[in-house]
PDB file of C-alpha atoms in Angstrom:
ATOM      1  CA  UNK A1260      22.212  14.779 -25.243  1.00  0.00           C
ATOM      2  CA  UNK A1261      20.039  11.487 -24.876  1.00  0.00           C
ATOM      3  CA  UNK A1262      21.377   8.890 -23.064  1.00  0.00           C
ATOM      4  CA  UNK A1263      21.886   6.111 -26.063  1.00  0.00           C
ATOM      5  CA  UNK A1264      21.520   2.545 -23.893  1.00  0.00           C
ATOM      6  CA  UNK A1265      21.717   0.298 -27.269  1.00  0.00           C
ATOM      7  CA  UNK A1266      22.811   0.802 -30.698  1.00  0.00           C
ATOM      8  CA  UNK A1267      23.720  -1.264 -34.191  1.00  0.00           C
ATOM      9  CA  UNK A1268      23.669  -1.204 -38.032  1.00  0.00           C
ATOM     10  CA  UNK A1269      19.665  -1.292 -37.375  1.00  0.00           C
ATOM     11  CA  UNK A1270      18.252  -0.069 -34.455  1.00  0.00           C
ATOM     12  CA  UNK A1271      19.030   2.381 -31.636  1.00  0.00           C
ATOM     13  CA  UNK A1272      17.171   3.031 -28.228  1.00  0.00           C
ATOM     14  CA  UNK A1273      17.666   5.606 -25.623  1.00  0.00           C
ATOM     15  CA  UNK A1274      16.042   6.235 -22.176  1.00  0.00           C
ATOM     16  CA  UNK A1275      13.775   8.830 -22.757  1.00  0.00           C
ATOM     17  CA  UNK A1276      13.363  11.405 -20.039  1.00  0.00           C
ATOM     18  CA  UNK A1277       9.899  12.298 -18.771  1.00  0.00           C
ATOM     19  CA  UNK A1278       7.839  14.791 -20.616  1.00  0.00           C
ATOM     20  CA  UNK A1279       9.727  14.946 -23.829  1.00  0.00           C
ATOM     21  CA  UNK A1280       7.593  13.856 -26.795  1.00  0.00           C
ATOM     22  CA  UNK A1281       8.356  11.088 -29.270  1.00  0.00           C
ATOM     23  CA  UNK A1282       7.435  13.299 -32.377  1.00  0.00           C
ATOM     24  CA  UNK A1283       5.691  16.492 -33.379  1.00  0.00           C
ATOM     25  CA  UNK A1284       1.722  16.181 -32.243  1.00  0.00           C
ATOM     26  CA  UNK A1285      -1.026  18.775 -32.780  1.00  0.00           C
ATOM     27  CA  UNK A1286      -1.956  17.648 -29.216  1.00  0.00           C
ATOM     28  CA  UNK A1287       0.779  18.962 -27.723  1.00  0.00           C
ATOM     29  CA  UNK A1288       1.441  22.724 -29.690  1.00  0.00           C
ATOM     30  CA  UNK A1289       3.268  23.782 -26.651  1.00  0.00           C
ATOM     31  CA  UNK A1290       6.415  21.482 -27.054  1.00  0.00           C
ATOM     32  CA  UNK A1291       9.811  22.434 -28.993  1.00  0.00           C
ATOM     33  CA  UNK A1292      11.742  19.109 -28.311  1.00  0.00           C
ATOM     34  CA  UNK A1293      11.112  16.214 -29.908  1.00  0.00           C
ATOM     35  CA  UNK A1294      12.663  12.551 -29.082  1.00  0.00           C
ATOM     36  CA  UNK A1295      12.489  12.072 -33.085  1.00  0.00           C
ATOM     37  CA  UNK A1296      14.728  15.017 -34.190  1.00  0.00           C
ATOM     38  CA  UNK A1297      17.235  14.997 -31.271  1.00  0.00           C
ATOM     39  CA  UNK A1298      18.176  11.519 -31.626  1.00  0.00           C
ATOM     40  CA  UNK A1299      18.339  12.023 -35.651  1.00  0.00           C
ATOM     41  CA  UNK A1300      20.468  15.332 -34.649  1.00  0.00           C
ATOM     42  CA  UNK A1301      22.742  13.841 -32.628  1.00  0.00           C
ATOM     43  CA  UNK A1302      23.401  10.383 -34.202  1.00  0.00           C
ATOM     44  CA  UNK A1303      23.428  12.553 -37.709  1.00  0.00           C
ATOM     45  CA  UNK A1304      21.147   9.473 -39.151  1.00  0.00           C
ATOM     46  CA  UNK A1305      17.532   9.406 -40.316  1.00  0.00           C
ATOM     47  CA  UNK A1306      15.491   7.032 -37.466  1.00  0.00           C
ATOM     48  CA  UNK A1307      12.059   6.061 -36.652  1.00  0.00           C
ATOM     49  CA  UNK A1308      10.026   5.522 -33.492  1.00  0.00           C
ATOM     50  CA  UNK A1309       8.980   1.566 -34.149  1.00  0.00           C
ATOM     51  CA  UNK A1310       7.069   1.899 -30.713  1.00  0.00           C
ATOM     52  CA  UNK A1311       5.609   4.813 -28.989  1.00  0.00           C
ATOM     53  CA  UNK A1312       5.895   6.130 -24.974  1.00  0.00           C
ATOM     54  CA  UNK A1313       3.214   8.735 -23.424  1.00  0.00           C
ATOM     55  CA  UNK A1314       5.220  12.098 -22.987  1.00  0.00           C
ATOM     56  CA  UNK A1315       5.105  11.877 -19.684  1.00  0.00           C
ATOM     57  CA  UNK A1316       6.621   8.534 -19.540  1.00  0.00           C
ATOM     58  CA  UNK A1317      10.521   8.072 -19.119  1.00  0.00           C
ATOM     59  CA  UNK A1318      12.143   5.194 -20.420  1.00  0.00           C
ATOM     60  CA  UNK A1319      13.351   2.670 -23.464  1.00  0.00           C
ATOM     61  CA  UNK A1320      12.114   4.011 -26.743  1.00  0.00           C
ATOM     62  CA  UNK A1321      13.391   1.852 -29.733  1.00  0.00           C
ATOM     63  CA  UNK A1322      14.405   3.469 -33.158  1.00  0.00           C
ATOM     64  CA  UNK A1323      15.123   2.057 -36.881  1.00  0.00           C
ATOM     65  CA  UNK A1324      17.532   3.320 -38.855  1.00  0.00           C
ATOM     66  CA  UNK A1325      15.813   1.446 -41.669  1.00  0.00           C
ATOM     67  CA  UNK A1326      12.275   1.022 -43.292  1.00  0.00           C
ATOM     68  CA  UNK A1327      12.628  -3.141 -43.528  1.00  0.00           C
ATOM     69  CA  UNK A1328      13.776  -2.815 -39.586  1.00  0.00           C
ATOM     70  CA  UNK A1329      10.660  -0.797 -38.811  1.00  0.00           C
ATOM     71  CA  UNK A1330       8.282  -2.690 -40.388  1.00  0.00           C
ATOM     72  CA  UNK A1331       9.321  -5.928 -38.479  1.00  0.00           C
ATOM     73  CA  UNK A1332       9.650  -4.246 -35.784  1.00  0.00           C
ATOM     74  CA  UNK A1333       6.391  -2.436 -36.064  1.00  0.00           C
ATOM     75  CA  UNK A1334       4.961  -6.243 -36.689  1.00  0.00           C
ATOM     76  CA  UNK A1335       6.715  -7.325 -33.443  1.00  0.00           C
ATOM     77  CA  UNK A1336       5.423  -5.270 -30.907  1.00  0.00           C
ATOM     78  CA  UNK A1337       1.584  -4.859 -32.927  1.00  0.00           C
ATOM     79  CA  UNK A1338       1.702  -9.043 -32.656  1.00  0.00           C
ATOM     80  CA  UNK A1339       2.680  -8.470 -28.554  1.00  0.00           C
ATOM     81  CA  UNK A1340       6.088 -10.639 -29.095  1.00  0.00           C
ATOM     82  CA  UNK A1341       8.081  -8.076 -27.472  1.00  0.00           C
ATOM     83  CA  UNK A1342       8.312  -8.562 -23.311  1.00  0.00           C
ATOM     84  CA  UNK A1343       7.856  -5.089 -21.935  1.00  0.00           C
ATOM     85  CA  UNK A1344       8.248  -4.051 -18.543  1.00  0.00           C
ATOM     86  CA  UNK A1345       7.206  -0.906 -16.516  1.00  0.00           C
ATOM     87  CA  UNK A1346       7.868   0.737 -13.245  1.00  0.00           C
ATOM     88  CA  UNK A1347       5.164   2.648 -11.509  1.00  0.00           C
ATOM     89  CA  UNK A1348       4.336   4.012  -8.025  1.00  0.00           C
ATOM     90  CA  UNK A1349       0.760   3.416  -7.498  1.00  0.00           C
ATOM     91  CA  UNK A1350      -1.756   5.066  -4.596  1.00  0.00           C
ATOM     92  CA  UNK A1351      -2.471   3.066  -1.596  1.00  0.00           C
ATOM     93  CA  UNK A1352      -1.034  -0.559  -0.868  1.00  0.00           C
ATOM     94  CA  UNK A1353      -1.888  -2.485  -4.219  1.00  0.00           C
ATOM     95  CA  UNK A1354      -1.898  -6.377  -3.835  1.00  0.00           C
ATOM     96  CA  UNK A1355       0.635  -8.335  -3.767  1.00  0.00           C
ATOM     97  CA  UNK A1356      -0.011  -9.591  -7.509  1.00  0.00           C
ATOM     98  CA  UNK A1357      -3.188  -9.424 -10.139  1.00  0.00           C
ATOM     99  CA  UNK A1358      -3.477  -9.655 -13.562  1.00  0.00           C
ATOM    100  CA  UNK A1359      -6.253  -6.889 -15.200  1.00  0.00           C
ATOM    101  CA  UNK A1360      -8.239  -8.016 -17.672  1.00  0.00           C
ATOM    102  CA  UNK A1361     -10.106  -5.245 -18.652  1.00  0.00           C
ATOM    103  CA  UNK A1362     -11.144  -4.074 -21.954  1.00  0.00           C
ATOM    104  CA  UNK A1363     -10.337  -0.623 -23.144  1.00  0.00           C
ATOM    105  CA  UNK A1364     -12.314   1.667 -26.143  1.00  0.00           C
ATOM    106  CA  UNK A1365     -10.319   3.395 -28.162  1.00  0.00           C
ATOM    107  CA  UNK A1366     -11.440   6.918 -29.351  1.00  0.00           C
ATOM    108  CA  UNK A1367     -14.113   6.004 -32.098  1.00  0.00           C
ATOM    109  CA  UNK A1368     -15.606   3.927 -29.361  1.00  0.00           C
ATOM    110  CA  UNK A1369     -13.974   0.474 -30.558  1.00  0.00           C
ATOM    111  CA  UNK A1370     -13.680  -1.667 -27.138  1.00  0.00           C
ATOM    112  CA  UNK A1371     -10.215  -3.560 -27.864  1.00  0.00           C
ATOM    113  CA  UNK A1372      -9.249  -6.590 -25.492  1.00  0.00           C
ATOM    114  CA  UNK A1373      -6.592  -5.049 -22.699  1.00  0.00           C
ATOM    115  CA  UNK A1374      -4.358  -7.445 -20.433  1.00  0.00           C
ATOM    116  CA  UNK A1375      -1.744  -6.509 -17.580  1.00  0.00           C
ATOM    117  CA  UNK A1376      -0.025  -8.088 -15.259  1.00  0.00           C
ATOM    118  CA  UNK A1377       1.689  -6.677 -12.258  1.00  0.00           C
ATOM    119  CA  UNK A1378       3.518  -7.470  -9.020  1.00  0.00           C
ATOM    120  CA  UNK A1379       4.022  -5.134  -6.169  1.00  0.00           C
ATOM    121  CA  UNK A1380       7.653  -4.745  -5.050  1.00  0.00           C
ATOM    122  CA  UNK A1381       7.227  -2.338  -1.753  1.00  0.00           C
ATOM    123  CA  UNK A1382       4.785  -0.597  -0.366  1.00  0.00           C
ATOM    124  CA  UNK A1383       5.624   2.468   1.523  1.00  0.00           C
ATOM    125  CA  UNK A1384       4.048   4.438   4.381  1.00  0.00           C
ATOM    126  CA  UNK A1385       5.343   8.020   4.159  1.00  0.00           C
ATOM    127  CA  UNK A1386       4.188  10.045   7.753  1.00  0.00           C
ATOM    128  CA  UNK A1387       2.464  12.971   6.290  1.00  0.00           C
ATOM    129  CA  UNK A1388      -1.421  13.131   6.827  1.00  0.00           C
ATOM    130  CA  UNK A1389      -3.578  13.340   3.958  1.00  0.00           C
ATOM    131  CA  UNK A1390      -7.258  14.061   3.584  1.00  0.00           C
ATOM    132  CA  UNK A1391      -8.729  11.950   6.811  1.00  0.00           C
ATOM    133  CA  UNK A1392      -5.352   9.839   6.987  1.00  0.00           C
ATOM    134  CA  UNK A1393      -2.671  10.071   9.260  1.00  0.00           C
ATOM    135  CA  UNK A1394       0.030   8.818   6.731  1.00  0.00           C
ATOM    136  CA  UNK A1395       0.183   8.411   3.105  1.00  0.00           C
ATOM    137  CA  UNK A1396       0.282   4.429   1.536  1.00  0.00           C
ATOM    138  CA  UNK A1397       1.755   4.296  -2.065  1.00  0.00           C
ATOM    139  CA  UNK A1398       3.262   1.083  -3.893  1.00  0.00           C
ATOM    140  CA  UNK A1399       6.052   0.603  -6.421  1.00  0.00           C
ATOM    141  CA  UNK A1400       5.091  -1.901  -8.832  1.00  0.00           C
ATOM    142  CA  UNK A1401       6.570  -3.716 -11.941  1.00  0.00           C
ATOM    143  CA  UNK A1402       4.282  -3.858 -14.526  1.00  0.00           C
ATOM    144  CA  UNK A1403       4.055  -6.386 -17.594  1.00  0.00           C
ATOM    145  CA  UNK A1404       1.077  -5.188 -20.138  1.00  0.00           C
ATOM    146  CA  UNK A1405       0.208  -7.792 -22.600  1.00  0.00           C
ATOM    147  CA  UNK A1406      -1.499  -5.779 -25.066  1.00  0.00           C
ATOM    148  CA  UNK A1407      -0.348  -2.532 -25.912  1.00  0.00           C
ATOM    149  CA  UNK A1408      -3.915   0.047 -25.820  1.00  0.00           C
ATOM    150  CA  UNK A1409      -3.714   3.542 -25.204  1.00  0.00           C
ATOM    151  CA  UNK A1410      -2.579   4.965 -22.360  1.00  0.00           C
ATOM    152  CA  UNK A1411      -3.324   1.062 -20.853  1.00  0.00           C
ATOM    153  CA  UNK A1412      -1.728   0.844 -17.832  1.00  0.00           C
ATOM    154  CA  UNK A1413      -2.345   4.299 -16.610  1.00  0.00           C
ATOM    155  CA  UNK A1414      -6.352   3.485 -17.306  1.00  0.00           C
ATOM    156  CA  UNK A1415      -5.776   0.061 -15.706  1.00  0.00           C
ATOM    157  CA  UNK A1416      -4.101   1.278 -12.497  1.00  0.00           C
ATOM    158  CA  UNK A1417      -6.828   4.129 -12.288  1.00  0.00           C
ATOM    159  CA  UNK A1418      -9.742   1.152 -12.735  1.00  0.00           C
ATOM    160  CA  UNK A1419      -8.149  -1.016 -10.147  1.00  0.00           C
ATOM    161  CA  UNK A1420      -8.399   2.227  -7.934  1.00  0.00           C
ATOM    162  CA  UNK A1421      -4.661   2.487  -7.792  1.00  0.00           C
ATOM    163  CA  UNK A1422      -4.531   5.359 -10.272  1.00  0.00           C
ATOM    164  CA  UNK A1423      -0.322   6.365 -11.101  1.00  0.00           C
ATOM    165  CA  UNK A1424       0.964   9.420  -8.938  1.00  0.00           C
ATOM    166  CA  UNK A1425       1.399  12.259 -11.468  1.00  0.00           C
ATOM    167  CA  UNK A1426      -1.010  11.383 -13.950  1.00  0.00           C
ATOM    168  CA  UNK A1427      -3.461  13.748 -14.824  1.00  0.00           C
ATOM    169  CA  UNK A1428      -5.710  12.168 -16.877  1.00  0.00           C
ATOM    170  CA  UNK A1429      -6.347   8.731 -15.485  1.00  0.00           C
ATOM    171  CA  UNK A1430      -4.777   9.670 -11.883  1.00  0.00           C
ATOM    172  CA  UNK A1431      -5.620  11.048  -8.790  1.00  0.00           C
ATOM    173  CA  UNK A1432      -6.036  15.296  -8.570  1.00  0.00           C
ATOM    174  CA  UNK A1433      -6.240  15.568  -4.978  1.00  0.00           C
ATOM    175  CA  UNK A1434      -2.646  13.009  -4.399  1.00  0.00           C
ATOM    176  CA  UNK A1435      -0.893  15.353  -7.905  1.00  0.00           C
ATOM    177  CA  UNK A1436      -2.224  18.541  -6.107  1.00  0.00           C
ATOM    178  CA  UNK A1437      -0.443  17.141  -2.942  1.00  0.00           C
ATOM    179  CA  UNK A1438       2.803  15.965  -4.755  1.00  0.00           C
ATOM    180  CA  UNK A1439       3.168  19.335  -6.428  1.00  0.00           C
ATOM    181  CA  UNK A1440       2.686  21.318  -3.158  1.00  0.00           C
ATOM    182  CA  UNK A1441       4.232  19.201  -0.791  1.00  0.00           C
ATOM    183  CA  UNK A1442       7.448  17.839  -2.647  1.00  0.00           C
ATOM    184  CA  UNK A1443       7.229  20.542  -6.087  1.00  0.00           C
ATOM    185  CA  UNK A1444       6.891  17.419  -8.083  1.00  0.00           C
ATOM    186  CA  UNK A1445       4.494  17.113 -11.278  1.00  0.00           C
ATOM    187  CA  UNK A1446       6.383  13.874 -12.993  1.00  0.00           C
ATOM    188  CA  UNK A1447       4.126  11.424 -13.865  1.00  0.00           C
ATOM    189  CA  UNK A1448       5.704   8.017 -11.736  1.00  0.00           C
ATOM    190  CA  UNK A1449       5.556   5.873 -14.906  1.00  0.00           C
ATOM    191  CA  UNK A1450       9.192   4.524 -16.461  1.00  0.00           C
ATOM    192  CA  UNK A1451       9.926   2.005 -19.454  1.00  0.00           C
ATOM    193  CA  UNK A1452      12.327  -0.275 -17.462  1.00  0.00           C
ATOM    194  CA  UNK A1453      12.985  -3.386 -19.548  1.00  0.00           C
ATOM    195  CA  UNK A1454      12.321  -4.667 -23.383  1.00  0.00           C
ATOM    196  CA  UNK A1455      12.948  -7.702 -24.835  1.00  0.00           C
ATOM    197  CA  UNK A1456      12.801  -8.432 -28.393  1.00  0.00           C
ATOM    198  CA  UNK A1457      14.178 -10.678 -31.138  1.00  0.00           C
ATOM    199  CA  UNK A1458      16.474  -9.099 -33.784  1.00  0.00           C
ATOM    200  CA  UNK A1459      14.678  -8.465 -36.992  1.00  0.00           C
ATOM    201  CA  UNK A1460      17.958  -8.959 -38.860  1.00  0.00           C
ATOM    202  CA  UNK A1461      19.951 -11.273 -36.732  1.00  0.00           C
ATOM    203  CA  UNK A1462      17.016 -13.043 -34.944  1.00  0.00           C
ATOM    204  CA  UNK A1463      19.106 -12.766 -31.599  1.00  0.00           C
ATOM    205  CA  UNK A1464      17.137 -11.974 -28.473  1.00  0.00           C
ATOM    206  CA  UNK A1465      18.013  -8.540 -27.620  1.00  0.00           C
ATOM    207  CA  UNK A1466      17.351  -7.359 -23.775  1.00  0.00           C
ATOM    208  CA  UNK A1467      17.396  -3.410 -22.979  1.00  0.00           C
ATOM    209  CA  UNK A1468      17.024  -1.941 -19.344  1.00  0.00           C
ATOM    210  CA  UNK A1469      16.683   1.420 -18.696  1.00  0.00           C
ATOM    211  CA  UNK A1470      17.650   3.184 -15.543  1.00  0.00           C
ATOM    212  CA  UNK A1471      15.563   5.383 -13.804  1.00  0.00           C
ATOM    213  CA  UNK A1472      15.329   9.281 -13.954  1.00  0.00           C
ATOM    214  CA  UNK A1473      16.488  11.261 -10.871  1.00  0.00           C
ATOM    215  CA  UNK A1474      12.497  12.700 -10.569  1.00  0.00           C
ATOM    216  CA  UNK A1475      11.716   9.230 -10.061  1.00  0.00           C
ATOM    217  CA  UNK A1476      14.563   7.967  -7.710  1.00  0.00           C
ATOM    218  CA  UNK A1477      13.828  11.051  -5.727  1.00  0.00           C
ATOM    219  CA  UNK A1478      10.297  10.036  -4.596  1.00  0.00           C
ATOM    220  CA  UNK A1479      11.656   7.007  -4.031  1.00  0.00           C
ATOM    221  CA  UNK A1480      14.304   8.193  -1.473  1.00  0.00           C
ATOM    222  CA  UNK A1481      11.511   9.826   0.402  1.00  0.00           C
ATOM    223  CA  UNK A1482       8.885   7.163   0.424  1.00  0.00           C
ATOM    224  CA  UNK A1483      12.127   5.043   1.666  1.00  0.00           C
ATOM    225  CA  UNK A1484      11.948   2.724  -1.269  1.00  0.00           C
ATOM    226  CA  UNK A1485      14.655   0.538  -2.134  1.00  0.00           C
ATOM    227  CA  UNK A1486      15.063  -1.735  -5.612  1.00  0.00           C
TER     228      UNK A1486
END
């Protein structure tokens, strides 16, 4: 069962675990779960994904149970008027706060305006060499993107030389190769914490939080990180 965190006449959300996909992809031939027909399953109602999260990424996915819902909603987040928030553990000590403003292409080669901000909550020092250190340095940080590109904070993080532990594509091989031997974990450390959004039929301000996934609070107990 999904874990339903908000729900009315118009929209539903759930906290989405990490790698389950949002809908059917020919990217992804291997998967037999999708966010998309559980949720419809289980709340016995047609919905649709009005945002979208990487499969790898846990968190608040948003649902309409209605085509005039989806399209404002669609409107919302394409016009950046939502507020999202991310949580991410990072290699190495990031700063204490940047914004990235760094332009991303998409895949026909259009370069698209990209903006995140982000503020680092811990860092942690876990005493396990690695490569030609005697410890390992990783950060937990909130993130804030402004602009919603492509897989844009995992490319961010990675151009900023603090690539996300667990991502393979924009990450680090040599820190996932060490995760997966040393603590059997493959999660990528990315989660959907918060979302705030105005009502498309009430025109209330609606704020979600999502709590995290016990992959995620487990690397946390180890790196002796506390929210």
């Amino acid at each position: 069962m999904l874990e339903i965190i908000y729900e009315d006449d118009h929209l539903i959300a759930i906290n989405k675990p990490h790698g389950l996909l949002v809908h059917q992809s020919p990217i992804a031939r291997d998967a037999t779960e999708f966010a998309l027909q559980m949720l419809r399953d289980q709340v016995g109602r047609h919905v649709s994904p009005v945002h979208r999260l990487d499969r790898k990424t846990s968190g608040i996915l948003l649902f309409a149970f209605d085509k005039e819902t989806e399209i404002a909603m669609h409107q919302q987040f394409m016009n950046t008027q939502t507020i999202k928030k991310y949580l991410a553990i990072l290699r190495g000590f990031a700063p204490e706060s940047m914004d990235i403003d760094y332009p991303l292409a998409k895949e026909n080669g259009t370069i698209q305006d990209a903006f995140t901000s982000f503020k680092t909550l811990q860092h942690a020092e876990v005493n396990v060499p690695f490569g030609k250190h005697a410890t390992s340095r990783y950060s937990l940080v909130e993130a804030t993107p402004k602009t919603g590109r492509m897989h844009q904070l995992r490319r961010h993080f990675s151009h900023i030389l603090h690539p996300i532990i667990g991502d393979r594509t924009h990450g680090c091989n040599k820190q996932n190769k060490f995760f997966l031997e040393r603590w059997n974990m493959s999660t990528m450390l990315l989660h959907a914490s918060e979302l705030t959004f105005t009502h498309p039929v009430t025109s209330e301000s609606i704020h979600l939080k999502a709590a995290l996934h016990d992959e995620f609070k487990r690397v946390m107990d180890f790196m002796n990180i506390h929210l």
